[in-house]
mmCIF file with all atom_site columns, C-alpha atoms in Angstrom:
data_model
loop_
_atom_site.group_PDB
_atom_site.id
_atom_site.type_symbol
_atom_site.label_atom_id
_atom_site.label_alt_id
_atom_site.label_comp_id
_atom_site.label_asym_id
_atom_site.label_entity_id
_atom_site.label_seq_id
_atom_site.pdbx_PDB_ins_code
_atom_site.Cartn_x
_atom_site.Cartn_y
_atom_site.Cartn_z
_atom_site.occupancy
_atom_site.B_iso_or_equiv
_atom_site.pdbx_formal_charge
_atom_site.auth_seq_id
_atom_site.auth_comp_id
_atom_site.auth_asym_id
_atom_site.auth_atom_id
_atom_site.pdbx_PDB_model_num
ATOM 1   C CA . UNK A 1 1   ? 90.605 120.856 206.369 1.00 0.00 ? 30  UNK A CA 1
ATOM 2   C CA . UNK A 1 2   ? 88.958 122.861 203.646 1.00 0.00 ? 31  UNK A CA 1
ATOM 3   C CA . UNK A 1 3   ? 89.539 119.694 201.496 1.00 0.00 ? 32  UNK A CA 1
ATOM 4   C CA . UNK A 1 4   ? 87.088 117.871 203.939 1.00 0.00 ? 33  UNK A CA 1
ATOM 5   C CA . UNK A 1 5   ? 84.617 120.744 204.337 1.00 0.00 ? 34  UNK A CA 1
ATOM 6   C CA . UNK A 1 6   ? 84.112 120.524 199.970 1.00 0.00 ? 35  UNK A CA 1
ATOM 7   C CA . UNK A 1 7   ? 84.021 116.268 200.527 1.00 0.00 ? 36  UNK A CA 1
ATOM 8   C CA . UNK A 1 8   ? 81.558 116.512 203.244 1.00 0.00 ? 37  UNK A CA 1
ATOM 9   C CA . UNK A 1 9   ? 79.821 119.125 201.176 1.00 0.00 ? 38  UNK A CA 1
ATOM 10  C CA . UNK A 1 10  ? 80.139 117.179 198.159 1.00 0.00 ? 39  UNK A CA 1
ATOM 11  C CA . UNK A 1 11  ? 79.007 113.979 199.339 1.00 0.00 ? 40  UNK A CA 1
ATOM 12  C CA . UNK A 1 12  ? 75.682 115.925 200.987 1.00 0.00 ? 41  UNK A CA 1
ATOM 13  C CA . UNK A 1 13  ? 74.529 118.087 198.022 1.00 0.00 ? 42  UNK A CA 1
ATOM 14  C CA . UNK A 1 14  ? 73.443 114.724 196.023 1.00 0.00 ? 43  UNK A CA 1
ATOM 15  C CA . UNK A 1 15  ? 74.757 116.438 192.827 1.00 0.00 ? 44  UNK A CA 1
ATOM 16  C CA . UNK A 1 16  ? 76.965 113.178 191.962 1.00 0.00 ? 45  UNK A CA 1
ATOM 17  C CA . UNK A 1 17  ? 80.208 115.595 191.549 1.00 0.00 ? 46  UNK A CA 1
ATOM 18  C CA . UNK A 1 18  ? 83.457 114.243 192.842 1.00 0.00 ? 47  UNK A CA 1
ATOM 19  C CA . UNK A 1 19  ? 86.432 116.960 193.813 1.00 0.00 ? 48  UNK A CA 1
ATOM 20  C CA . UNK A 1 20  ? 87.777 116.636 189.840 1.00 0.00 ? 49  UNK A CA 1
ATOM 21  C CA . UNK A 1 21  ? 84.337 117.576 188.925 1.00 0.00 ? 50  UNK A CA 1
ATOM 22  C CA . UNK A 1 22  ? 83.995 120.536 190.669 1.00 0.00 ? 51  UNK A CA 1
ATOM 23  C CA . UNK A 1 23  ? 87.535 121.979 189.996 1.00 0.00 ? 52  UNK A CA 1
ATOM 24  C CA . UNK A 1 24  ? 86.842 121.366 186.324 1.00 0.00 ? 53  UNK A CA 1
ATOM 25  C CA . UNK A 1 25  ? 83.427 123.036 186.734 1.00 0.00 ? 54  UNK A CA 1
ATOM 26  C CA . UNK A 1 26  ? 85.273 126.147 188.313 1.00 0.00 ? 55  UNK A CA 1
ATOM 27  C CA . UNK A 1 27  ? 87.384 126.592 185.364 1.00 0.00 ? 56  UNK A CA 1
ATOM 28  C CA . UNK A 1 28  ? 84.808 125.950 182.955 1.00 0.00 ? 57  UNK A CA 1
ATOM 29  C CA . UNK A 1 29  ? 82.513 128.439 184.369 1.00 0.00 ? 58  UNK A CA 1
ATOM 30  C CA . UNK A 1 30  ? 85.204 131.294 185.242 1.00 0.00 ? 59  UNK A CA 1
ATOM 31  C CA . UNK A 1 31  ? 86.631 130.728 181.409 1.00 0.00 ? 60  UNK A CA 1
ATOM 32  C CA . UNK A 1 32  ? 83.012 131.224 180.200 1.00 0.00 ? 61  UNK A CA 1
ATOM 33  C CA . UNK A 1 33  ? 82.202 134.387 182.225 1.00 0.00 ? 62  UNK A CA 1
ATOM 34  C CA . UNK A 1 34  ? 85.390 135.900 181.467 1.00 0.00 ? 63  UNK A CA 1
ATOM 35  C CA . UNK A 1 35  ? 84.743 135.105 177.485 1.00 0.00 ? 64  UNK A CA 1
ATOM 36  C CA . UNK A 1 36  ? 81.507 136.722 177.865 1.00 0.00 ? 65  UNK A CA 1
ATOM 37  C CA . UNK A 1 37  ? 82.626 139.621 179.555 1.00 0.00 ? 66  UNK A CA 1
ATOM 38  C CA . UNK A 1 38  ? 85.523 140.215 177.096 1.00 0.00 ? 67  UNK A CA 1
ATOM 39  C CA . UNK A 1 39  ? 82.877 139.615 174.350 1.00 0.00 ? 68  UNK A CA 1
ATOM 40  C CA . UNK A 1 40  ? 80.623 142.219 175.945 1.00 0.00 ? 69  UNK A CA 1
ATOM 41  C CA . UNK A 1 41  ? 83.608 144.839 176.481 1.00 0.00 ? 70  UNK A CA 1
ATOM 42  C CA . UNK A 1 42  ? 83.752 145.074 172.298 1.00 0.00 ? 71  UNK A CA 1
ATOM 43  C CA . UNK A 1 43  ? 80.312 146.484 172.485 1.00 0.00 ? 72  UNK A CA 1
ATOM 44  C CA . UNK A 1 44  ? 80.371 148.158 175.766 1.00 0.00 ? 73  UNK A CA 1
ATOM 45  C CA . UNK A 1 45  ? 83.183 150.000 176.785 1.00 0.00 ? 74  UNK A CA 1
ATOM 46  C CA . UNK A 1 46  ? 84.234 148.144 180.294 1.00 0.00 ? 75  UNK A CA 1
ATOM 47  C CA . UNK A 1 47  ? 87.701 147.783 181.832 1.00 0.00 ? 76  UNK A CA 1
ATOM 48  C CA . UNK A 1 48  ? 89.497 144.908 182.756 1.00 0.00 ? 77  UNK A CA 1
ATOM 49  C CA . UNK A 1 49  ? 88.549 144.830 186.098 1.00 0.00 ? 78  UNK A CA 1
ATOM 50  C CA . UNK A 1 50  ? 84.902 143.735 184.871 1.00 0.00 ? 79  UNK A CA 1
ATOM 51  C CA . UNK A 1 51  ? 86.232 141.048 183.119 1.00 0.00 ? 80  UNK A CA 1
ATOM 52  C CA . UNK A 1 52  ? 88.223 139.292 186.123 1.00 0.00 ? 81  UNK A CA 1
ATOM 53  C CA . UNK A 1 53  ? 85.208 140.073 188.384 1.00 0.00 ? 82  UNK A CA 1
ATOM 54  C CA . UNK A 1 54  ? 83.113 137.947 185.927 1.00 0.00 ? 83  UNK A CA 1
ATOM 55  C CA . UNK A 1 55  ? 85.826 135.259 186.174 1.00 0.00 ? 84  UNK A CA 1
ATOM 56  C CA . UNK A 1 56  ? 86.021 135.438 189.736 1.00 0.00 ? 85  UNK A CA 1
ATOM 57  C CA . UNK A 1 57  ? 81.958 135.128 189.981 1.00 0.00 ? 86  UNK A CA 1
ATOM 58  C CA . UNK A 1 58  ? 81.995 132.028 187.431 1.00 0.00 ? 87  UNK A CA 1
ATOM 59  C CA . UNK A 1 59  ? 85.200 130.264 189.824 1.00 0.00 ? 88  UNK A CA 1
ATOM 60  C CA . UNK A 1 60  ? 83.206 130.473 193.072 1.00 0.00 ? 89  UNK A CA 1
ATOM 61  C CA . UNK A 1 61  ? 79.977 129.693 191.358 1.00 0.00 ? 90  UNK A CA 1
ATOM 62  C CA . UNK A 1 62  ? 79.778 125.681 191.513 1.00 0.00 ? 91  UNK A CA 1
ATOM 63  C CA . UNK A 1 63  ? 81.276 125.970 195.039 1.00 0.00 ? 92  UNK A CA 1
ATOM 64  C CA . UNK A 1 64  ? 78.231 128.273 195.614 1.00 0.00 ? 93  UNK A CA 1
ATOM 65  C CA . UNK A 1 65  ? 75.826 125.899 194.074 1.00 0.00 ? 94  UNK A CA 1
ATOM 66  C CA . UNK A 1 66  ? 77.239 123.012 196.180 1.00 0.00 ? 95  UNK A CA 1
ATOM 67  C CA . UNK A 1 67  ? 76.862 124.818 199.298 1.00 0.00 ? 96  UNK A CA 1
ATOM 68  C CA . UNK A 1 68  ? 73.277 125.662 198.917 1.00 0.00 ? 97  UNK A CA 1
ATOM 69  C CA . UNK A 1 69  ? 72.650 122.000 197.742 1.00 0.00 ? 98  UNK A CA 1
ATOM 70  C CA . UNK A 1 70  ? 74.141 120.642 200.781 1.00 0.00 ? 99  UNK A CA 1
ATOM 71  C CA . UNK A 1 71  ? 72.605 122.759 202.941 1.00 0.00 ? 100 UNK A CA 1
ATOM 72  C CA . UNK A 1 72  ? 68.956 121.832 201.709 1.00 0.00 ? 101 UNK A CA 1
ATOM 73  C CA . UNK A 1 73  ? 69.905 118.372 202.025 1.00 0.00 ? 102 UNK A CA 1
ATOM 74  C CA . UNK A 1 74  ? 70.755 119.159 205.647 1.00 0.00 ? 103 UNK A CA 1
ATOM 75  C CA . UNK A 1 75  ? 67.720 120.824 206.378 1.00 0.00 ? 104 UNK A CA 1
ATOM 76  C CA . UNK A 1 76  ? 65.444 118.275 205.044 1.00 0.00 ? 105 UNK A CA 1
ATOM 77  C CA . UNK A 1 77  ? 67.729 115.681 207.126 1.00 0.00 ? 106 UNK A CA 1
ATOM 78  C CA . UNK A 1 78  ? 66.936 117.034 210.331 1.00 0.00 ? 107 UNK A CA 1
ATOM 79  C CA . UNK A 1 79  ? 63.102 117.211 209.916 1.00 0.00 ? 108 UNK A CA 1
ATOM 80  C CA . UNK A 1 80  ? 63.331 113.681 208.566 1.00 0.00 ? 109 UNK A CA 1
ATOM 81  C CA . UNK A 1 81  ? 65.002 112.297 211.426 1.00 0.00 ? 110 UNK A CA 1
ATOM 82  C CA . UNK A 1 82  ? 62.650 113.587 213.976 1.00 0.00 ? 111 UNK A CA 1
ATOM 83  C CA . UNK A 1 83  ? 60.362 111.383 211.642 1.00 0.00 ? 112 UNK A CA 1
ATOM 84  C CA . UNK A 1 84  ? 62.733 108.552 211.928 1.00 0.00 ? 113 UNK A CA 1
ATOM 85  C CA . UNK A 1 85  ? 62.882 108.869 215.709 1.00 0.00 ? 114 UNK A CA 1
ATOM 86  C CA . UNK A 1 86  ? 59.149 108.910 216.328 1.00 0.00 ? 115 UNK A CA 1
ATOM 87  C CA . UNK A 1 87  ? 58.210 106.143 213.559 1.00 0.00 ? 116 UNK A CA 1
ATOM 88  C CA . UNK A 1 88  ? 60.405 103.596 215.992 1.00 0.00 ? 117 UNK A CA 1
ATOM 89  C CA . UNK A 1 89  ? 59.327 104.783 218.692 1.00 0.00 ? 118 UNK A CA 1
ATOM 90  C CA . UNK A 1 90  ? 55.877 104.036 218.084 1.00 0.00 ? 119 UNK A CA 1
ATOM 91  C CA . UNK A 1 91  ? 56.914 100.641 216.111 1.00 0.00 ? 120 UNK A CA 1
ATOM 92  C CA . UNK A 1 92  ? 58.904 99.724  219.324 1.00 0.00 ? 121 UNK A CA 1
ATOM 93  C CA . UNK A 1 93  ? 56.337 100.706 221.664 1.00 0.00 ? 122 UNK A CA 1
ATOM 94  C CA . UNK A 1 94  ? 53.813 98.720  219.597 1.00 0.00 ? 123 UNK A CA 1
ATOM 95  C CA . UNK A 1 95  ? 55.927 95.395  220.558 1.00 0.00 ? 124 UNK A CA 1
ATOM 96  C CA . UNK A 1 96  ? 58.380 95.585  217.472 1.00 0.00 ? 125 UNK A CA 1
ATOM 97  C CA . UNK A 1 97  ? 61.976 94.630  218.131 1.00 0.00 ? 126 UNK A CA 1
ATOM 98  C CA . UNK A 1 98  ? 63.844 97.781  217.512 1.00 0.00 ? 127 UNK A CA 1
ATOM 99  C CA . UNK A 1 99  ? 65.810 96.056  214.861 1.00 0.00 ? 128 UNK A CA 1
ATOM 100 C CA . UNK A 1 100 ? 62.708 95.600  213.206 1.00 0.00 ? 129 UNK A CA 1
ATOM 101 C CA . UNK A 1 101 ? 61.394 98.637  213.451 1.00 0.00 ? 130 UNK A CA 1
ATOM 102 C CA . UNK A 1 102 ? 64.594 100.108 211.828 1.00 0.00 ? 131 UNK A CA 1
ATOM 103 C CA . UNK A 1 103 ? 64.470 97.660  208.935 1.00 0.00 ? 132 UNK A CA 1
ATOM 104 C CA . UNK A 1 104 ? 61.114 98.252  208.082 1.00 0.00 ? 133 UNK A CA 1
ATOM 105 C CA . UNK A 1 105 ? 61.502 102.367 208.081 1.00 0.00 ? 134 UNK A CA 1
ATOM 106 C CA . UNK A 1 106 ? 64.146 101.820 205.506 1.00 0.00 ? 135 UNK A CA 1
ATOM 107 C CA . UNK A 1 107 ? 61.712 99.958  203.550 1.00 0.00 ? 136 UNK A CA 1
ATOM 108 C CA . UNK A 1 108 ? 59.097 102.865 203.265 1.00 0.00 ? 137 UNK A CA 1
ATOM 109 C CA . UNK A 1 109 ? 61.458 105.986 203.934 1.00 0.00 ? 138 UNK A CA 1
ATOM 110 C CA . UNK A 1 110 ? 61.043 108.833 206.027 1.00 0.00 ? 139 UNK A CA 1
ATOM 111 C CA . UNK A 1 111 ? 61.466 111.813 202.995 1.00 0.00 ? 140 UNK A CA 1
ATOM 112 C CA . UNK A 1 112 ? 64.991 112.599 204.128 1.00 0.00 ? 141 UNK A CA 1
ATOM 113 C CA . UNK A 1 113 ? 67.122 111.361 201.455 1.00 0.00 ? 142 UNK A CA 1
ATOM 114 C CA . UNK A 1 114 ? 70.611 111.244 203.429 1.00 0.00 ? 143 UNK A CA 1
ATOM 115 C CA . UNK A 1 115 ? 68.728 109.736 206.487 1.00 0.00 ? 144 UNK A CA 1
ATOM 116 C CA . UNK A 1 116 ? 66.989 107.208 204.005 1.00 0.00 ? 145 UNK A CA 1
ATOM 117 C CA . UNK A 1 117 ? 70.511 106.482 202.059 1.00 0.00 ? 146 UNK A CA 1
ATOM 118 C CA . UNK A 1 118 ? 72.014 105.989 206.485 1.00 0.00 ? 147 UNK A CA 1
ATOM 119 C CA . UNK A 1 119 ? 69.274 104.009 207.568 1.00 0.00 ? 148 UNK A CA 1
ATOM 120 C CA . UNK A 1 120 ? 68.630 101.535 203.809 1.00 0.00 ? 149 UNK A CA 1
ATOM 121 C CA . UNK A 1 121 ? 73.106 101.064 203.882 1.00 0.00 ? 150 UNK A CA 1
ATOM 122 C CA . UNK A 1 122 ? 72.661 99.791  207.238 1.00 0.00 ? 151 UNK A CA 1
ATOM 123 C CA . UNK A 1 123 ? 69.491 97.398  206.818 1.00 0.00 ? 152 UNK A CA 1
ATOM 124 C CA . UNK A 1 124 ? 71.493 96.168  203.769 1.00 0.00 ? 153 UNK A CA 1
ATOM 125 C CA . UNK A 1 125 ? 74.339 95.239  205.934 1.00 0.00 ? 154 UNK A CA 1
ATOM 126 C CA . UNK A 1 126 ? 72.422 94.113  208.752 1.00 0.00 ? 155 UNK A CA 1
ATOM 127 C CA . UNK A 1 127 ? 70.680 91.247  206.186 1.00 0.00 ? 156 UNK A CA 1
ATOM 128 C CA . UNK A 1 128 ? 74.282 90.473  205.385 1.00 0.00 ? 157 UNK A CA 1
ATOM 129 C CA . UNK A 1 129 ? 74.700 89.554  208.942 1.00 0.00 ? 158 UNK A CA 1
ATOM 130 C CA . UNK A 1 130 ? 76.318 92.749  210.121 1.00 0.00 ? 159 UNK A CA 1
ATOM 131 C CA . UNK A 1 131 ? 75.088 94.713  213.834 1.00 0.00 ? 160 UNK A CA 1
ATOM 132 C CA . UNK A 1 132 ? 72.724 97.160  212.881 1.00 0.00 ? 161 UNK A CA 1
ATOM 133 C CA . UNK A 1 133 ? 73.055 100.074 215.043 1.00 0.00 ? 162 UNK A CA 1
ATOM 134 C CA . UNK A 1 134 ? 77.190 99.949  214.634 1.00 0.00 ? 163 UNK A CA 1
ATOM 135 C CA . UNK A 1 135 ? 76.508 99.614  211.072 1.00 0.00 ? 164 UNK A CA 1
ATOM 136 C CA . UNK A 1 136 ? 73.987 102.791 210.974 1.00 0.00 ? 165 UNK A CA 1
ATOM 137 C CA . UNK A 1 137 ? 76.549 105.160 213.356 1.00 0.00 ? 166 UNK A CA 1
ATOM 138 C CA . UNK A 1 138 ? 79.172 104.406 210.137 1.00 0.00 ? 167 UNK A CA 1
ATOM 139 C CA . UNK A 1 139 ? 76.939 105.074 207.501 1.00 0.00 ? 168 UNK A CA 1
ATOM 140 C CA . UNK A 1 140 ? 75.673 108.306 208.729 1.00 0.00 ? 169 UNK A CA 1
ATOM 141 C CA . UNK A 1 141 ? 79.122 109.309 209.956 1.00 0.00 ? 170 UNK A CA 1
ATOM 142 C CA . UNK A 1 142 ? 80.458 108.691 206.586 1.00 0.00 ? 171 UNK A CA 1
ATOM 143 C CA . UNK A 1 143 ? 77.390 111.198 205.513 1.00 0.00 ? 172 UNK A CA 1
ATOM 144 C CA . UNK A 1 144 ? 78.441 113.625 207.646 1.00 0.00 ? 173 UNK A CA 1
ATOM 145 C CA . UNK A 1 145 ? 75.224 113.028 210.340 1.00 0.00 ? 174 UNK A CA 1
ATOM 146 C CA . UNK A 1 146 ? 76.513 113.329 213.778 1.00 0.00 ? 175 UNK A CA 1
ATOM 147 C CA . UNK A 1 147 ? 73.036 113.079 215.465 1.00 0.00 ? 176 UNK A CA 1
ATOM 148 C CA . UNK A 1 148 ? 71.919 110.030 213.872 1.00 0.00 ? 177 UNK A CA 1
ATOM 149 C CA . UNK A 1 149 ? 75.306 108.373 214.759 1.00 0.00 ? 178 UNK A CA 1
ATOM 150 C CA . UNK A 1 150 ? 74.843 109.326 218.278 1.00 0.00 ? 179 UNK A CA 1
ATOM 151 C CA . UNK A 1 151 ? 71.318 107.845 218.225 1.00 0.00 ? 180 UNK A CA 1
ATOM 152 C CA . UNK A 1 152 ? 72.771 104.639 216.537 1.00 0.00 ? 181 UNK A CA 1
ATOM 153 C CA . UNK A 1 153 ? 75.400 104.729 219.323 1.00 0.00 ? 182 UNK A CA 1
ATOM 154 C CA . UNK A 1 154 ? 72.988 105.044 222.548 1.00 0.00 ? 183 UNK A CA 1
ATOM 155 C CA . UNK A 1 155 ? 70.683 102.550 220.830 1.00 0.00 ? 184 UNK A CA 1
ATOM 156 C CA . UNK A 1 156 ? 74.029 99.947  220.796 1.00 0.00 ? 185 UNK A CA 1
ATOM 157 C CA . UNK A 1 157 ? 74.726 100.636 224.122 1.00 0.00 ? 186 UNK A CA 1
ATOM 158 C CA . UNK A 1 158 ? 71.140 100.704 225.565 1.00 0.00 ? 187 UNK A CA 1
ATOM 159 C CA . UNK A 1 159 ? 71.408 97.079  226.796 1.00 0.00 ? 188 UNK A CA 1
ATOM 160 C CA . UNK A 1 160 ? 75.200 97.301  228.131 1.00 0.00 ? 189 UNK A CA 1
ATOM 161 C CA . UNK A 1 161 ? 73.902 100.836 230.287 1.00 0.00 ? 190 UNK A CA 1
ATOM 162 C CA . UNK A 1 162 ? 70.776 98.903  231.664 1.00 0.00 ? 191 UNK A CA 1
ATOM 163 C CA . UNK A 1 163 ? 68.168 100.883 229.728 1.00 0.00 ? 192 UNK A CA 1
ATOM 164 C CA . UNK A 1 164 ? 65.631 99.982  227.206 1.00 0.00 ? 193 UNK A CA 1
ATOM 165 C CA . UNK A 1 165 ? 65.267 100.809 223.300 1.00 0.00 ? 194 UNK A CA 1
ATOM 166 C CA . UNK A 1 166 ? 62.352 102.711 223.966 1.00 0.00 ? 195 UNK A CA 1
ATOM 167 C CA . UNK A 1 167 ? 63.814 104.785 226.909 1.00 0.00 ? 196 UNK A CA 1
ATOM 168 C CA . UNK A 1 168 ? 66.402 105.899 224.512 1.00 0.00 ? 197 UNK A CA 1
ATOM 169 C CA . UNK A 1 169 ? 63.894 106.447 221.470 1.00 0.00 ? 198 UNK A CA 1
ATOM 170 C CA . UNK A 1 170 ? 61.587 108.611 223.606 1.00 0.00 ? 199 UNK A CA 1
ATOM 171 C CA . UNK A 1 171 ? 64.218 110.289 224.886 1.00 0.00 ? 200 UNK A CA 1
ATOM 172 C CA . UNK A 1 172 ? 65.807 111.254 221.531 1.00 0.00 ? 201 UNK A CA 1
ATOM 173 C CA . UNK A 1 173 ? 62.679 111.779 219.965 1.00 0.00 ? 202 UNK A CA 1
ATOM 174 C CA . UNK A 1 174 ? 61.761 114.825 222.937 1.00 0.00 ? 203 UNK A CA 1
ATOM 175 C CA . UNK A 1 175 ? 65.364 116.168 222.551 1.00 0.00 ? 204 UNK A CA 1
ATOM 176 C CA . UNK A 1 176 ? 64.608 116.478 218.436 1.00 0.00 ? 205 UNK A CA 1
ATOM 177 C CA . UNK A 1 177 ? 61.182 118.149 218.884 1.00 0.00 ? 206 UNK A CA 1
ATOM 178 C CA . UNK A 1 178 ? 62.718 120.655 221.260 1.00 0.00 ? 207 UNK A CA 1
ATOM 179 C CA . UNK A 1 179 ? 65.552 121.547 218.614 1.00 0.00 ? 208 UNK A CA 1
ATOM 180 C CA . UNK A 1 180 ? 62.617 121.244 216.111 1.00 0.00 ? 209 UNK A CA 1
ATOM 181 C CA . UNK A 1 181 ? 60.163 123.678 218.161 1.00 0.00 ? 210 UNK A CA 1
ATOM 182 C CA . UNK A 1 182 ? 63.230 126.369 218.491 1.00 0.00 ? 211 UNK A CA 1
ATOM 183 C CA . UNK A 1 183 ? 63.976 126.227 214.860 1.00 0.00 ? 212 UNK A CA 1
ATOM 184 C CA . UNK A 1 184 ? 60.633 127.176 213.963 1.00 0.00 ? 213 UNK A CA 1
ATOM 185 C CA . UNK A 1 185 ? 60.482 129.906 216.571 1.00 0.00 ? 214 UNK A CA 1
ATOM 186 C CA . UNK A 1 186 ? 63.808 131.404 215.471 1.00 0.00 ? 215 UNK A CA 1
ATOM 187 C CA . UNK A 1 187 ? 62.211 131.094 211.635 1.00 0.00 ? 216 UNK A CA 1
ATOM 188 C CA . UNK A 1 188 ? 58.951 132.529 212.877 1.00 0.00 ? 217 UNK A CA 1
ATOM 189 C CA . UNK A 1 189 ? 60.796 135.531 214.747 1.00 0.00 ? 218 UNK A CA 1
ATOM 190 C CA . UNK A 1 190 ? 63.151 136.293 211.673 1.00 0.00 ? 219 UNK A CA 1
ATOM 191 C CA . UNK A 1 191 ? 59.380 136.888 209.210 1.00 0.00 ? 220 UNK A CA 1
ATOM 192 C CA . UNK A 1 192 ? 59.420 140.400 211.197 1.00 0.00 ? 221 UNK A CA 1
ATOM 193 C CA . UNK A 1 193 ? 62.280 141.306 210.104 1.00 0.00 ? 222 UNK A CA 1
ATOM 194 C CA . UNK A 1 194 ? 61.866 140.216 206.302 1.00 0.00 ? 223 UNK A CA 1
ATOM 195 C CA . UNK A 1 195 ? 58.595 141.826 206.331 1.00 0.00 ? 224 UNK A CA 1
ATOM 196 C CA . UNK A 1 196 ? 60.347 145.500 207.318 1.00 0.00 ? 225 UNK A CA 1
ATOM 197 C CA . UNK A 1 197 ? 62.952 145.133 204.655 1.00 0.00 ? 226 UNK A CA 1
ATOM 198 C CA . UNK A 1 198 ? 60.225 144.543 202.126 1.00 0.00 ? 227 UNK A CA 1
ATOM 199 C CA . UNK A 1 199 ? 58.159 147.764 203.358 1.00 0.00 ? 228 UNK A CA 1
ATOM 200 C CA . UNK A 1 200 ? 61.889 149.737 203.242 1.00 0.00 ? 229 UNK A CA 1
ATOM 201 C CA . UNK A 1 201 ? 62.653 148.249 200.137 1.00 0.00 ? 230 UNK A CA 1
ATOM 202 C CA . UNK A 1 202 ? 59.186 148.420 198.230 1.00 0.00 ? 231 UNK A CA 1
ATOM 203 C CA . UNK A 1 203 ? 56.722 150.399 199.440 1.00 0.00 ? 232 UNK A CA 1
ATOM 204 C CA . UNK A 1 204 ? 59.021 153.348 201.196 1.00 0.00 ? 233 UNK A CA 1
ATOM 205 C CA . UNK A 1 205 ? 60.538 154.468 197.852 1.00 0.00 ? 234 UNK A CA 1
ATOM 206 C CA . UNK A 1 206 ? 57.066 153.981 195.775 1.00 0.00 ? 235 UNK A CA 1
ATOM 207 C CA . UNK A 1 207 ? 55.616 156.453 199.042 1.00 0.00 ? 236 UNK A CA 1
ATOM 208 C CA . UNK A 1 208 ? 58.261 159.183 198.843 1.00 0.00 ? 237 UNK A CA 1
ATOM 209 C CA . UNK A 1 209 ? 57.950 159.186 194.484 1.00 0.00 ? 238 UNK A CA 1
ATOM 210 C CA . UNK A 1 210 ? 54.513 159.777 195.097 1.00 0.00 ? 239 UNK A CA 1
ATOM 211 C CA . UNK A 1 211 ? 53.642 161.528 198.544 1.00 0.00 ? 240 UNK A CA 1
ATOM 212 C CA . UNK A 1 212 ? 56.712 163.157 200.077 1.00 0.00 ? 241 UNK A CA 1
ATOM 213 C CA . UNK A 1 213 ? 58.591 164.410 197.234 1.00 0.00 ? 242 UNK A CA 1
ATOM 214 C CA . UNK A 1 214 ? 55.576 166.151 195.500 1.00 0.00 ? 243 UNK A CA 1
ATOM 215 C CA . UNK A 1 215 ? 54.455 167.527 198.964 1.00 0.00 ? 244 UNK A CA 1
ATOM 216 C CA . UNK A 1 216 ? 58.110 168.621 199.307 1.00 0.00 ? 245 UNK A CA 1
ATOM 217 C CA . UNK A 1 217 ? 58.212 170.676 195.477 1.00 0.00 ? 246 UNK A CA 1
ATOM 218 C CA . UNK A 1 218 ? 54.671 171.920 196.222 1.00 0.00 ? 247 UNK A CA 1
ATOM 219 C CA . UNK A 1 219 ? 55.461 173.403 199.568 1.00 0.00 ? 248 UNK A CA 1
ATOM 220 C CA . UNK A 1 220 ? 58.559 174.915 197.815 1.00 0.00 ? 249 UNK A CA 1
ATOM 221 C CA . UNK A 1 221 ? 56.975 175.901 194.859 1.00 0.00 ? 250 UNK A CA 1
ATOM 222 C CA . UNK A 1 222 ? 54.622 177.760 197.594 1.00 0.00 ? 251 UNK A CA 1
ATOM 223 C CA . UNK A 1 223 ? 57.778 179.692 198.986 1.00 0.00 ? 252 UNK A CA 1
ATOM 224 C CA . UNK A 1 224 ? 58.619 181.670 195.965 1.00 0.00 ? 253 UNK A CA 1
ATOM 225 C CA . UNK A 1 225 ? 55.553 182.263 194.175 1.00 0.00 ? 254 UNK A CA 1
#
């Protein structure tokens, strides 16, 4: 399970690393940090625990780099998916076939690398004669984009279910807009907490040093005069 998660994050990170590259980077970083800590111990008396802690930090640093890059690209993909569905819905509403709409979008891109990679790969398969939406579902699943895979499957089944592609796209558009709105509201709700943290960590110590402590010392001085 852990290996699958690592492989998924590596694929989504865009760093171009394989699992072997990640393991190599972890050991190189661990040895480098340990060597730096050991060299520092010749100047400053630090114990072996500090060297071990530095080695551990170096060992996990590449994994954190991969996790961060993958999380950034997933966030980018969530925003780009809304654009993809909105553009596809607009093109289909104007009279273009749904397959042609996705091929046209693949040529332009929507600004999300994971989404663009999946749609472009599906468009290439479609140009070679493969059905577009099964190809898009496979590409999306391979890149860890379950929402896009679900949209592709729904579009493929739209005719069998007696629903037009435009109805499917509009349903997903409304659902994605609602999710995006909820994420924005959640992010806005966390701003107040972050501002309070800035106030506590930055302004409150200054207030204590410049106002409260001198006032307290003045009161003490007055008591003993």
